[in-house]
Amino acid sequence: MRPPVLDSLFAPVSTLPGVGPKIAKLLTDFLASQPDREATIADLLFHIPHTVIDRRHRPGIAYSENGDIVTLDVTIDRHMPGPRGGRAPYRITAFDDTGSITFVFFHSRRDWLEKTFPEGERRIVSGKVEWFNERPQMVHPDYSLAPDEADAMPQVEPVYPMTAGLSPKTLQKAMAAALDKLPELPEWLNDAHLRQNQWPSFKEALTALHRPEERLDISPESLFFQRLAYDELLASQLALSLVRSKMRQLGGISRKPSGSLQRRVVGVLPFSLTRSQASAVEDINADLAEPTRMLRLLQGDVGSGKTVVALAALAQVIETGAQGALMAPTEILARQHFASMSPICEKVGIRLALLTGKDTAKERRITQEKLDAGEIDLVVGTHALFQGKVTFKDLALVVVDEQHRFGVHQRLALSAKGQGVDVLVMTATPIPRTLVLTCFGDMDVSRLTDKPAGRKPITTVSVSLDRLDEIIGRIGAAIADGQKVYWVCPLVEESEKIDLAAVEDRHRVLEQELRQRVSLVHGRMSADEKDAAMQDFKSGQTRVLVATTVIEVGVDVPDATIIVIEHAERFGLAQLHQLRGRVGRGDKASSCVLLYKGPLGETAGARLNIMRQTNDGFLIAEEDLKLRGGGEILGTRQSGTPGFRIARAEEHADLMEVARDDARLILETDPELSTERGSALRTLLYLFGRDEAIRLLRAG
């Protein structure tokens, strides 16, 4: 049950005065934390201003700089309406002791202007000054008030990130009404911690961010911002710790086979394990031998050999007579894992099966019967297959590929498919340390840092789209030389139709220019069509594959040596790095061409520079964090970093570590959150939408 003290914050925004159905819908589309529910007052209050306007700046007309926002104490001189029906603006002149200024209005009602700017009277007017032909003017001032009403104008005005259709005034009015509903909440931080940091209460901190008195009040380093960021990080770390302790209580099974099957798997590989692969296998073996459940994150850059480590881990549990499962985010990837594991499994006697959405009902039934009978040791498939009716005789280990497309709750659902199921999660998205704590605070981490032997570094160049013909010419020469090429087109957010047109257009141009058949893969194609196109490219029937970002993860064509990424300026760093990892998988030198449309913005320029300078995914991830902030690090917004609304991974990394330790200590001393502070912490979890964790407490 949500604590009643939070009821006012969880009321829908439409209960605020002045927020009708239209504004409520805009706010919901923009701010709602739950996709299927109207935005709440808490959603609104957690929308933090990103800058302020200081309306205390009163230099006088003559001393107002071009582009400055100023507040002027003026006398209104005269009104000069434009000719009727004409397009000319309506002008009003005014003066003070230092000079005169013109206020300019387009499409405004004359009666309103005459009332708001009465001739011959004093007015306090605030807005942006622009000098035009050496004369100052102000287009549509923000405020015009009689001197005795001037207090109604905020001295320091917060400015919020906005959405189309919502005016700043409307948002500020709603925000003021929401602040009036903010209750005094029980204090969930301990006194010593509060005193040491000199932090205010939650209510004081949130009020100060929405009603700042100085520009510094809303900076991420301010005491107000730090207090709220810490609250949010603590809620996240506490929820992760609760999930983890629940997983531990559910008990695991100690699995200590002789290791002979694992040694056979490693023995049939055409190469020996790298140092970090061998150490990851040791970590996993040690976890499996413990009577608690394993929850381990295997982080490895593109092409660092995670699948081999996973197979070695699966061999350990299969040797004990239990079963394993490998989940991939897409069907292309599931098929690829199956294809790469088949020859090894065949040699060592592991019975492998593939479960995909394309299987006929009969094929699925046969696979299911074999799983129930224990005649399949290892099954590979996509997430969807493990959420439904699939059952196992004795599932012991689940390997989840590309964790960031997959959340804590699905992990819990999966673990319910067997007794004491161990979980190994793999990601090729190198995640900076701070974010590992954020998203995977409930996991142990192994990192693969070496590249397998024989891999050549990839040469990266950036080239303007103006030189497209030259690049196509070079691609032609490379193909004639026997090379294979990926050509990636970006997603153009506005509409899938445009994307499709762009990709199909590029495909047609390349077929014409290169005078040969070119493969095409995009999200709107059926699985069969995608498979056929990939197969043609793999087998060499086509030498060029044009694709949208569906090839981002895990597509493996070792003899592809060139990737061209069109409109590289539109991609995030992590995604560029993932795409580049599609080449350089064989023993030939490879290259990546970043085609950009100039002029480049500062951030886009910095991204392309980093790509040219390094192939190190972990370094790239740290840089990406600096450039973009934490929320977006793993690609798009839905990607599973807990989308923090206040805390910023790059600014509050030190607070993250403290919150993690604090959460551990809390659960050691008060595992059921039953003390007075525990009860306040439950309020915190509800407040930040981490109430799933409280259900775990109850389930226990």
XYZ file of C-alpha atoms in Angstrom:
700
model
C 0.000 0.000 0.000
C 1.344 3.428 -0.920
C 1.774 5.621 2.207
C -1.192 8.072 2.405
C 1.260 11.000 2.837
C 2.066 10.607 -0.895
C -1.548 10.705 -2.123
C -1.422 14.396 -3.055
C 1.730 13.796 -5.185
C 0.235 10.831 -7.027
C -2.952 12.715 -7.969
C -3.262 13.258 -11.757
C -2.147 16.668 -13.110
C -5.720 17.319 -14.289
C -6.659 17.889 -10.611
C -4.555 21.087 -10.606
C -6.393 24.395 -11.164
C -6.038 25.626 -14.743
C -5.036 22.201 -16.147
C -7.820 21.071 -18.489
C -7.895 17.886 -20.631
C -5.761 19.430 -23.425
C -2.948 20.617 -21.119
C -3.170 17.355 -19.112
C -2.611 15.363 -22.338
C 0.392 17.518 -23.317
C 1.913 17.091 -19.842
C 1.232 13.338 -19.909
C 2.861 12.816 -23.323
C 5.816 14.889 -22.139
C 6.358 13.831 -18.528
C 4.407 10.707 -17.497
C 6.583 8.093 -15.780
C 3.979 5.352 -16.436
C 3.193 4.937 -20.154
C -0.472 4.060 -19.672
C -1.372 6.599 -16.962
C -1.923 10.341 -16.795
C 1.088 12.304 -15.543
C 1.005 12.857 -11.770
C 1.834 15.922 -9.700
C 5.108 14.150 -8.746
C 5.966 13.734 -12.471
C 5.490 17.481 -12.862
C 7.568 18.406 -9.795
C 10.431 16.138 -10.916
C 10.668 18.168 -14.141
C 13.588 20.367 -13.091
C 14.449 23.777 -14.647
C 17.639 23.789 -16.748
C 18.428 27.506 -16.466
C 17.019 30.765 -15.055
C 16.216 34.277 -16.289
C 17.426 36.976 -13.915
C 14.852 39.768 -14.069
C 16.762 41.852 -11.480
C 18.956 43.239 -14.283
C 17.749 46.886 -14.700
C 20.394 48.810 -16.675
C 18.110 51.502 -18.212
C 17.235 51.660 -21.933
C 20.458 53.223 -23.244
C 22.665 50.768 -21.315
C 20.815 47.592 -22.343
C 23.087 45.312 -24.394
C 21.863 43.621 -27.590
C 20.342 40.193 -26.775
C 20.122 40.807 -23.000
C 16.988 40.124 -20.992
C 16.350 43.318 -19.007
C 13.659 44.871 -16.814
C 12.846 48.531 -17.586
C 10.874 51.165 -15.664
C 9.368 53.220 -18.519
C 6.659 55.731 -19.352
C 4.460 54.690 -22.306
C 4.644 57.356 -25.033
C 2.349 56.456 -27.943
C 0.734 53.604 -29.911
C 1.390 53.192 -33.667
C -0.894 50.498 -35.112
C 0.079 49.098 -38.531
C -2.300 49.782 -41.474
C -5.497 47.696 -41.320
C -5.222 44.324 -43.048
C -1.511 44.943 -43.643
C 1.299 42.778 -42.349
C 3.128 45.596 -40.573
C 3.547 45.074 -36.812
C 1.934 47.166 -34.076
C 4.497 49.452 -32.393
C 4.469 51.205 -29.015
C 7.145 53.727 -28.025
C 8.242 54.329 -24.430
C 11.066 56.188 -22.635
C 13.038 56.474 -19.396
C 15.730 58.943 -18.204
C 18.367 57.389 -20.512
C 16.546 57.063 -23.843
C 13.584 55.602 -25.743
C 12.585 52.112 -26.930
C 9.967 50.546 -29.230
C 7.834 47.538 -28.222
C 6.862 45.470 -31.274
C 3.833 43.142 -31.579
C 2.617 40.836 -34.349
C -1.048 39.713 -34.536
C -1.942 41.176 -31.116
C -5.367 42.605 -30.240
C -5.428 46.412 -30.109
C -7.813 46.656 -27.129
C -5.543 44.362 -25.059
C -2.437 46.382 -25.973
C -4.121 49.702 -25.082
C -5.123 48.297 -21.691
C -1.711 46.710 -20.981
C 0.374 49.685 -22.209
C -1.756 52.792 -21.381
C -0.351 55.995 -22.959
C 1.251 58.401 -20.494
C 1.475 55.872 -17.634
C 4.462 54.118 -15.975
C 4.993 50.403 -16.610
C 7.567 47.799 -15.484
C 8.395 45.913 -18.699
C 10.697 42.868 -18.956
C 11.950 41.034 -22.056
C 14.788 40.667 -24.558
C 16.319 43.838 -26.053
C 17.521 43.872 -29.660
C 19.286 46.814 -31.299
C 18.138 47.434 -34.855
C 19.606 50.300 -36.939
C 21.136 51.628 -33.708
C 17.727 51.767 -31.983
C 16.595 49.459 -29.193
C 13.405 47.433 -29.522
C 11.682 44.629 -27.616
C 9.500 42.145 -29.539
C 6.593 40.761 -27.460
C 7.843 41.610 -23.933
C 7.402 38.806 -21.357
C 5.874 41.092 -18.695
C 4.194 44.522 -18.555
C 2.964 45.474 -15.068
C 1.827 48.608 -13.244
C 4.448 49.628 -10.599
C 2.197 48.467 -7.743
C 1.848 44.990 -9.370
C 5.559 44.545 -10.073
C 5.952 42.037 -7.214
C 3.914 39.531 -9.264
C 6.913 39.127 -11.605
C 9.487 36.589 -10.345
C 12.907 38.174 -9.780
C 14.702 34.953 -10.776
C 12.538 32.955 -13.173
C 13.133 29.224 -13.756
C 13.252 28.045 -17.395
C 12.132 24.471 -18.119
C 12.716 22.066 -21.006
C 9.536 22.469 -23.082
C 7.352 20.513 -25.497
C 5.428 21.812 -28.524
C 2.033 23.293 -27.696
C 2.824 24.053 -24.051
C 3.612 27.679 -23.164
C 6.147 28.540 -20.426
C 3.477 30.584 -18.595
C 1.071 27.600 -18.534
C 3.786 25.267 -17.249
C 4.850 27.748 -14.556
C 1.270 28.180 -13.361
C 0.830 24.395 -13.125
C 4.174 24.117 -11.321
C 3.192 26.766 -8.743
C -0.071 24.902 -8.079
C 1.836 21.596 -7.773
C 4.278 23.094 -5.223
C 1.309 24.062 -3.040
C 0.430 20.337 -2.859
C 3.927 19.270 -1.727
C 3.589 17.662 1.740
C 6.166 17.435 4.539
C 7.586 13.917 4.134
C 9.226 11.772 6.835
C 13.055 12.109 6.739
C 14.661 8.983 5.242
C 18.297 10.139 5.516
C 20.079 9.804 8.835
C 20.916 12.942 10.825
C 24.695 12.548 10.645
C 24.598 12.312 6.837
C 22.329 15.387 6.549
C 24.493 17.462 8.906
C 27.752 16.419 7.273
C 26.488 17.505 3.812
C 24.487 20.484 5.144
C 21.555 19.295 3.045
C 18.050 20.769 3.419
C 14.914 18.620 3.722
C 13.403 17.029 0.589
C 10.592 19.629 0.520
C 12.974 22.604 0.935
C 15.272 21.257 -1.796
C 12.491 20.690 -4.334
C 10.897 24.078 -3.593
C 14.269 25.840 -4.003
C 14.816 24.292 -7.463
C 11.427 25.544 -8.669
C 11.683 28.923 -6.924
C 15.396 29.714 -7.207
C 16.757 32.894 -5.666
C 20.095 32.703 -7.529
C 21.312 31.057 -10.738
C 23.536 28.767 -8.642
C 20.508 27.270 -6.857
C 19.702 25.093 -9.882
C 23.258 23.996 -10.714
C 23.919 20.242 -10.233
C 26.505 21.109 -7.537
C 24.039 23.089 -5.384
C 23.014 21.594 -2.026
C 19.379 21.505 -3.213
C 20.174 19.580 -6.405
C 22.604 17.230 -4.624
C 20.054 16.365 -1.948
C 17.409 15.386 -4.540
C 19.907 13.548 -6.753
C 21.028 11.530 -3.737
C 17.415 10.670 -2.847
C 16.829 9.369 -6.355
C 20.086 7.386 -6.433
C 19.367 5.917 -3.004
C 15.895 4.795 -4.137
C 17.472 3.108 -7.169
C 20.289 1.413 -5.226
C 17.930 0.296 -2.467
C 15.570 -1.263 -5.021
C 18.455 -3.087 -6.725
C 19.782 -4.325 -3.357
C 16.321 -5.626 -2.418
C 16.091 -7.531 -5.709
C 19.525 -8.952 -5.121
C 18.894 -10.039 -1.529
C 15.589 -11.591 -2.648
C 17.413 -13.536 -5.378
C 19.923 -14.667 -2.752
C 17.187 -15.717 -0.275
C 15.484 -17.738 -2.986
C 18.583 -19.892 -2.682
C 20.782 -21.291 -5.380
C 22.182 -24.723 -6.036
C 25.885 -25.453 -5.702
C 27.078 -26.822 -9.045
C 30.591 -28.337 -8.905
C 31.131 -30.739 -11.804
C 34.571 -32.132 -12.660
C 34.882 -29.504 -15.430
C 35.666 -32.120 -18.102
C 32.898 -30.910 -20.473
C 34.086 -27.313 -20.127
C 37.664 -28.397 -20.873
C 36.462 -30.253 -23.995
C 34.581 -27.143 -25.206
C 37.689 -24.969 -24.746
C 39.829 -27.722 -26.324
C 37.907 -27.800 -29.638
C 38.093 -24.021 -30.152
C 40.392 -23.003 -33.030
C 42.174 -20.558 -30.656
C 43.139 -20.370 -26.990
C 41.239 -18.192 -24.514
C 42.544 -14.662 -23.858
C 43.658 -13.787 -20.339
C 40.426 -11.950 -19.505
C 38.266 -14.736 -21.001
C 40.000 -17.329 -18.816
C 39.571 -15.132 -15.745
C 35.835 -14.568 -16.505
C 35.359 -18.370 -16.796
C 37.031 -18.794 -13.374
C 34.728 -16.125 -11.841
C 31.678 -17.918 -13.237
C 32.822 -21.368 -12.086
C 33.325 -19.979 -8.571
C 29.816 -18.425 -8.625
C 28.237 -21.684 -9.831
C 29.927 -23.636 -7.027
C 28.327 -21.397 -4.359
C 24.928 -22.329 -2.888
C 23.632 -18.810 -3.716
C 22.342 -17.713 -7.106
C 24.757 -16.235 -9.597
C 23.884 -12.838 -11.029
C 26.875 -11.768 -13.108
C 27.326 -9.167 -15.828
C 29.859 -10.058 -18.520
C 30.967 -6.867 -20.180
C 32.997 -7.205 -23.317
C 33.688 -4.888 -26.204
C 32.511 -5.803 -29.681
C 34.347 -8.948 -30.794
C 35.976 -9.743 -27.434
C 34.598 -13.309 -27.405
C 31.708 -13.239 -24.915
C 29.856 -16.119 -26.601
C 32.776 -18.470 -25.965
C 32.756 -17.592 -22.244
C 28.985 -18.178 -22.168
C 29.354 -21.597 -23.803
C 32.062 -22.579 -21.290
C 29.708 -21.557 -18.452
C 26.788 -23.480 -19.969
C 29.016 -26.576 -20.269
C 29.517 -26.540 -16.462
C 25.797 -26.841 -15.693
C 25.112 -29.240 -18.581
C 27.757 -31.593 -17.160
C 25.673 -31.826 -13.962
C 22.711 -33.073 -16.040
C 20.839 -29.736 -15.962
C 19.804 -27.486 -18.884
C 20.889 -24.073 -20.122
C 19.218 -21.333 -22.179
C 20.644 -18.442 -24.182
C 18.395 -15.477 -24.914
C 19.134 -13.024 -27.718
C 17.358 -9.720 -28.415
C 16.611 -10.397 -32.111
C 15.913 -13.390 -34.270
C 18.900 -12.638 -36.537
C 21.124 -12.797 -33.477
C 19.523 -15.954 -32.043
C 20.109 -17.751 -35.369
C 23.663 -16.529 -35.450
C 24.430 -17.781 -31.924
C 22.908 -21.125 -32.903
C 25.023 -21.311 -36.086
C 28.273 -20.418 -34.303
C 27.680 -22.850 -31.394
C 26.446 -25.822 -33.447
C 29.835 -27.166 -34.637
C 31.337 -26.953 -31.122
C 28.289 -28.551 -29.450
C 28.314 -31.347 -32.035
C 31.969 -32.163 -31.320
C 31.528 -32.320 -27.537
C 28.069 -33.930 -27.462
C 25.905 -31.025 -26.215
C 22.344 -31.363 -27.591
C 21.470 -27.913 -28.956
C 18.098 -26.584 -30.174
C 16.778 -23.313 -31.604
C 13.375 -21.876 -30.674
C 12.138 -18.926 -32.739
C 8.846 -17.270 -33.587
C 9.065 -18.789 -37.058
C 8.803 -22.406 -35.899
C 5.579 -24.135 -36.896
C 3.233 -25.295 -34.124
C 4.401 -28.869 -34.738
C 8.111 -27.961 -34.517
C 7.498 -26.074 -31.289
C 5.590 -28.977 -29.793
C 8.414 -31.408 -30.588
C 11.036 -29.019 -29.125
C 8.896 -28.514 -26.013
C 8.481 -32.294 -25.507
C 12.253 -32.765 -25.780
C 12.893 -29.927 -23.290
C 10.461 -31.512 -20.794
C 12.076 -34.921 -21.269
C 15.577 -33.488 -20.774
C 16.631 -34.499 -24.310
C 17.812 -30.964 -25.086
C 20.771 -29.605 -23.094
C 20.857 -26.073 -24.440
C 18.180 -23.981 -26.158
C 18.796 -20.699 -27.997
C 15.987 -18.218 -28.721
C 14.609 -14.690 -28.360
C 13.137 -13.140 -25.196
C 9.521 -13.612 -26.243
C 9.888 -17.394 -26.150
C 10.962 -17.484 -22.545
C 8.194 -15.260 -21.258
C 5.372 -17.565 -22.280
C 4.622 -21.245 -22.034
C 8.102 -22.710 -22.557
C 8.999 -25.118 -19.717
C 12.153 -27.075 -18.834
C 12.942 -30.332 -17.095
C 15.727 -28.717 -15.065
C 16.800 -25.197 -16.086
C 20.003 -24.236 -14.258
C 21.614 -21.331 -16.142
C 20.199 -18.569 -18.309
C 22.518 -16.426 -20.419
C 20.946 -13.117 -21.472
C 22.597 -11.357 -24.413
C 22.432 -7.555 -24.646
C 21.043 -6.925 -21.164
C 20.109 -3.298 -21.803
C 17.114 -4.372 -23.851
C 15.877 -6.344 -20.915
C 14.930 -5.391 -17.315
C 15.118 -6.706 -13.760
C 11.522 -7.960 -13.841
C 12.069 -10.175 -16.865
C 15.126 -11.605 -15.106
C 12.950 -12.503 -12.122
C 10.307 -14.063 -14.406
C 12.988 -16.152 -16.092
C 14.422 -17.401 -12.857
C 11.007 -18.801 -12.031
C 11.434 -21.356 -14.864
C 13.626 -23.575 -12.701
C 15.064 -24.214 -9.235
C 17.784 -21.771 -8.136
C 18.435 -20.603 -11.708
C 21.784 -18.829 -12.173
C 21.856 -15.799 -14.503
C 24.719 -14.555 -16.683
C 24.078 -11.320 -18.536
C 26.259 -10.252 -21.490
C 26.561 -6.828 -23.051
C 28.737 -5.520 -25.869
C 27.847 -1.959 -24.952
C 30.830 -0.909 -22.876
C 29.304 0.774 -19.845
C 31.242 3.235 -17.716
C 31.760 2.232 -14.101
C 29.300 4.807 -12.756
C 26.536 3.424 -14.939
C 27.359 -0.181 -14.098
C 26.479 0.811 -10.537
C 23.281 2.473 -11.714
C 21.835 -0.176 -13.926
C 23.471 -3.322 -12.676
C 24.090 -2.482 -9.012
C 22.627 -5.872 -8.172
C 25.270 -7.777 -10.172
C 28.891 -8.843 -9.983
C 30.861 -7.752 -13.035
C 33.499 -9.426 -15.240
C 35.114 -7.464 -18.034
C 36.724 -8.819 -21.197
C 39.447 -6.354 -22.045
C 41.665 -8.202 -24.576
C 40.906 -8.647 -28.253
C 41.172 -12.232 -29.556
C 44.507 -12.963 -31.228
C 44.880 -12.008 -34.882
C 42.299 -9.168 -34.837
C 43.538 -6.052 -36.626
C 42.595 -2.543 -35.435
C 40.060 -0.745 -37.639
C 41.108 2.435 -39.453
C 38.421 5.109 -39.112
C 38.063 8.190 -41.324
C 35.382 10.877 -41.512
C 34.392 12.227 -44.923
C 31.880 14.903 -45.947
C 28.817 13.703 -47.912
C 29.907 16.119 -50.661
C 32.475 13.444 -51.593
C 29.860 10.670 -51.953
C 30.768 9.880 -55.600
C 34.415 9.442 -54.677
C 33.498 7.032 -51.820
C 31.244 4.974 -54.125
C 34.155 4.784 -56.604
C 36.466 3.461 -53.878
C 33.853 0.915 -52.768
C 33.710 -0.311 -56.386
C 37.492 -0.806 -56.401
C 37.388 -2.646 -53.038
C 34.688 -5.034 -54.286
C 36.660 -5.724 -57.435
C 39.504 -6.643 -55.069
C 37.232 -9.244 -53.409
C 36.206 -7.257 -50.289
C 32.726 -7.046 -48.688
C 31.069 -3.821 -47.563
C 28.309 -2.761 -45.129
C 26.522 0.509 -45.909
C 24.424 1.790 -42.969
C 21.680 4.417 -43.310
C 20.336 6.179 -40.210
C 16.811 6.207 -38.866
C 15.168 9.550 -39.597
C 12.939 9.874 -36.531
C 10.014 11.714 -38.166
C 8.572 8.782 -40.009
C 9.353 5.230 -40.982
C 8.294 6.031 -44.555
C 11.144 8.528 -44.924
C 13.591 5.991 -43.474
C 12.404 3.396 -45.911
C 12.658 5.826 -48.818
C 16.194 6.835 -47.780
C 17.416 3.236 -47.474
C 15.733 2.055 -50.678
C 17.029 5.113 -52.494
C 20.628 4.449 -51.407
C 20.208 0.776 -52.359
C 19.032 1.733 -55.870
C 21.855 4.273 -56.381
C 24.517 1.735 -55.298
C 23.120 -0.987 -57.598
C 23.212 1.453 -60.535
C 26.681 2.862 -59.798
C 28.331 -0.466 -58.929
C 26.428 -2.320 -61.712
C 25.718 -5.356 -59.551
C 23.150 -6.768 -57.138
C 23.253 -5.292 -53.613
C 21.566 -6.827 -50.528
C 19.079 -4.771 -48.515
C 17.952 -5.225 -44.865
C 15.560 -2.964 -42.934
C 13.101 -3.209 -40.042
C 9.956 -3.406 -42.203
C 11.048 -6.653 -43.926
C 9.849 -10.078 -42.790
C 12.295 -12.339 -40.943
C 12.564 -14.564 -44.054
C 13.458 -11.642 -46.310
C 16.094 -10.426 -43.840
C 17.578 -13.918 -43.514
C 17.743 -14.367 -47.283
C 19.490 -10.989 -47.764
C 21.984 -11.744 -44.959
C 22.629 -15.199 -46.400
C 23.393 -13.761 -49.865
C 25.863 -11.337 -48.274
C 27.490 -14.012 -46.100
C 27.879 -16.478 -48.955
C 29.325 -13.806 -51.248
C 26.499 -13.782 -53.815
C 26.300 -10.075 -53.021
C 29.285 -8.003 -51.947
C 27.455 -4.998 -50.479
C 24.761 -4.942 -47.773
C 22.704 -1.758 -47.360
C 20.947 -1.702 -43.975
C 19.366 0.414 -41.273
C 20.728 -0.061 -37.761
C 19.198 -3.571 -37.499
C 22.746 -4.822 -38.053
C 23.988 -2.971 -34.968
C 24.218 -5.959 -32.662
C 26.060 -9.163 -33.271
C 25.866 -9.730 -37.030
C 28.948 -11.770 -37.868
C 30.454 -11.787 -41.372
C 34.204 -12.263 -40.770
C 35.238 -11.369 -44.335
C 33.446 -7.973 -44.356
C 36.208 -5.372 -44.162
C 34.564 -1.977 -44.823
C 31.610 -0.255 -43.169
C 30.244 3.067 -44.413
C 28.012 4.883 -41.899
C 25.943 7.539 -43.628
C 24.947 10.677 -41.638
C 27.285 9.557 -38.861
C 26.566 12.866 -37.085
C 23.078 11.579 -36.201
C 24.333 8.566 -34.243
C 25.418 8.393 -30.612
C 28.966 7.297 -29.816
C 27.980 3.931 -28.347
C 26.000 3.133 -31.479
C 28.785 4.221 -33.854
C 31.169 1.982 -31.929
C 28.739 -0.965 -32.076
C 28.306 -0.520 -35.828
C 32.053 -0.234 -36.428
C 32.423 -3.572 -34.618
C 30.687 -5.316 -37.545
C 34.043 -5.218 -39.394
C 37.538 -6.186 -38.238
C 36.292 -9.648 -37.235
C 38.662 -11.559 -39.499
C 42.424 -11.353 -40.068
C 42.321 -8.651 -42.797
C 42.807 -4.922 -42.162
C 39.415 -3.179 -41.990
C 38.133 0.358 -42.277
C 35.162 2.437 -41.169
C 34.034 5.500 -43.155
C 31.941 8.053 -41.254
C 30.007 10.072 -43.846
C 28.725 13.325 -42.351
C 26.721 16.295 -43.594
C 28.408 19.560 -42.619
C 28.562 21.913 -40.889
C 29.016 19.774 -37.770
C 27.818 20.902 -34.336
C 30.318 20.850 -31.476
C 29.093 17.569 -29.935
C 28.839 15.744 -33.280
C 32.351 16.946 -34.178
C 33.687 15.702 -30.823
C 32.024 12.302 -31.365
C 33.581 11.759 -34.797
C 36.976 12.828 -33.402
C 36.824 10.257 -30.592
C 35.879 7.563 -33.125
C 38.904 8.436 -35.249
C 41.254 8.427 -32.253
C 40.419 5.134 -30.538
C 39.010 1.623 -30.935
C 38.724 1.147 -27.158
C 35.046 0.710 -26.298
C 35.473 1.453 -22.595
C 37.246 4.738 -23.313
C 34.511 5.589 -25.828
C 31.822 4.845 -23.242
C 33.414 7.216 -20.707
C 33.622 9.971 -23.361
C 30.030 9.278 -24.401
C 28.926 9.773 -20.813
C 30.612 13.197 -20.754
C 29.057 14.236 -24.072
C 25.531 13.017 -23.577
C 24.839 12.380 -19.939
C 23.696 9.128 -18.470
C 20.102 8.793 -19.577
C 20.967 8.109 -23.183
C 24.154 6.088 -22.816
C 22.756 2.797 -24.005
C 21.192 4.128 -27.169
C 17.600 5.284 -26.974
C 15.621 6.386 -23.957
C 13.781 3.103 -23.385
C 17.036 1.270 -23.189
C 16.943 0.290 -19.572
C 19.258 2.641 -17.753
C 16.904 3.609 -15.011
C 15.908 6.911 -16.590
C 16.885 9.278 -13.809
C 14.801 12.399 -13.751
C 17.004 14.416 -11.392
C 20.359 12.681 -10.835
C 22.979 12.963 -13.582
C 25.435 10.133 -13.906
C 28.271 12.403 -15.025
C 27.799 15.062 -12.301
C 26.757 12.840 -9.386
C 29.008 9.785 -9.791
C 30.452 10.243 -6.285
C 26.940 10.290 -4.768
C 26.190 7.029 -6.581
C 28.959 5.199 -4.696
C 27.755 6.580 -1.344
C 24.133 5.622 -2.128
C 25.217 2.099 -2.970
C 27.051 1.683 0.357
C 24.163 3.304 2.228
C 21.661 0.889 0.643
C 23.773 -2.126 1.626
C 24.121 -0.913 5.205
C 20.371 -0.227 5.494
C 19.494 -3.765 4.404
C 22.095 -5.316 6.704
C 20.588 -3.569 9.747
C 16.912 -3.460 8.686
C 16.299 -6.084 5.952
C 12.489 -5.752 6.092
C 12.518 -1.918 6.324
C 10.427 -2.232 9.477
C 12.073 0.450 11.688
C 10.983 4.102 11.727
C 13.656 4.978 9.168
C 12.713 1.837 7.196
C 9.143 3.103 6.948
C 10.408 6.492 5.661
C 12.569 4.614 3.103
C 9.479 2.774 1.840
C 7.977 6.228 1.212
C 11.139 7.106 -0.756
C 10.836 3.949 -2.905
C 7.200 4.737 -3.739
C 8.016 8.380 -4.430
C 10.577 7.461 -7.106
C 8.490 4.674 -8.638
C 10.624 1.832 -7.273
C 7.684 0.142 -5.535
C 8.283 -3.180 -7.363
C 11.019 -3.684 -4.776
C 8.510 -3.310 -1.905
C 6.407 -6.097 -3.425
C 9.445 -8.346 -3.101
C 9.572 -7.562 0.629
C 5.930 -8.548 0.947
C 6.346 -11.674 -1.130
C 9.034 -12.761 1.358
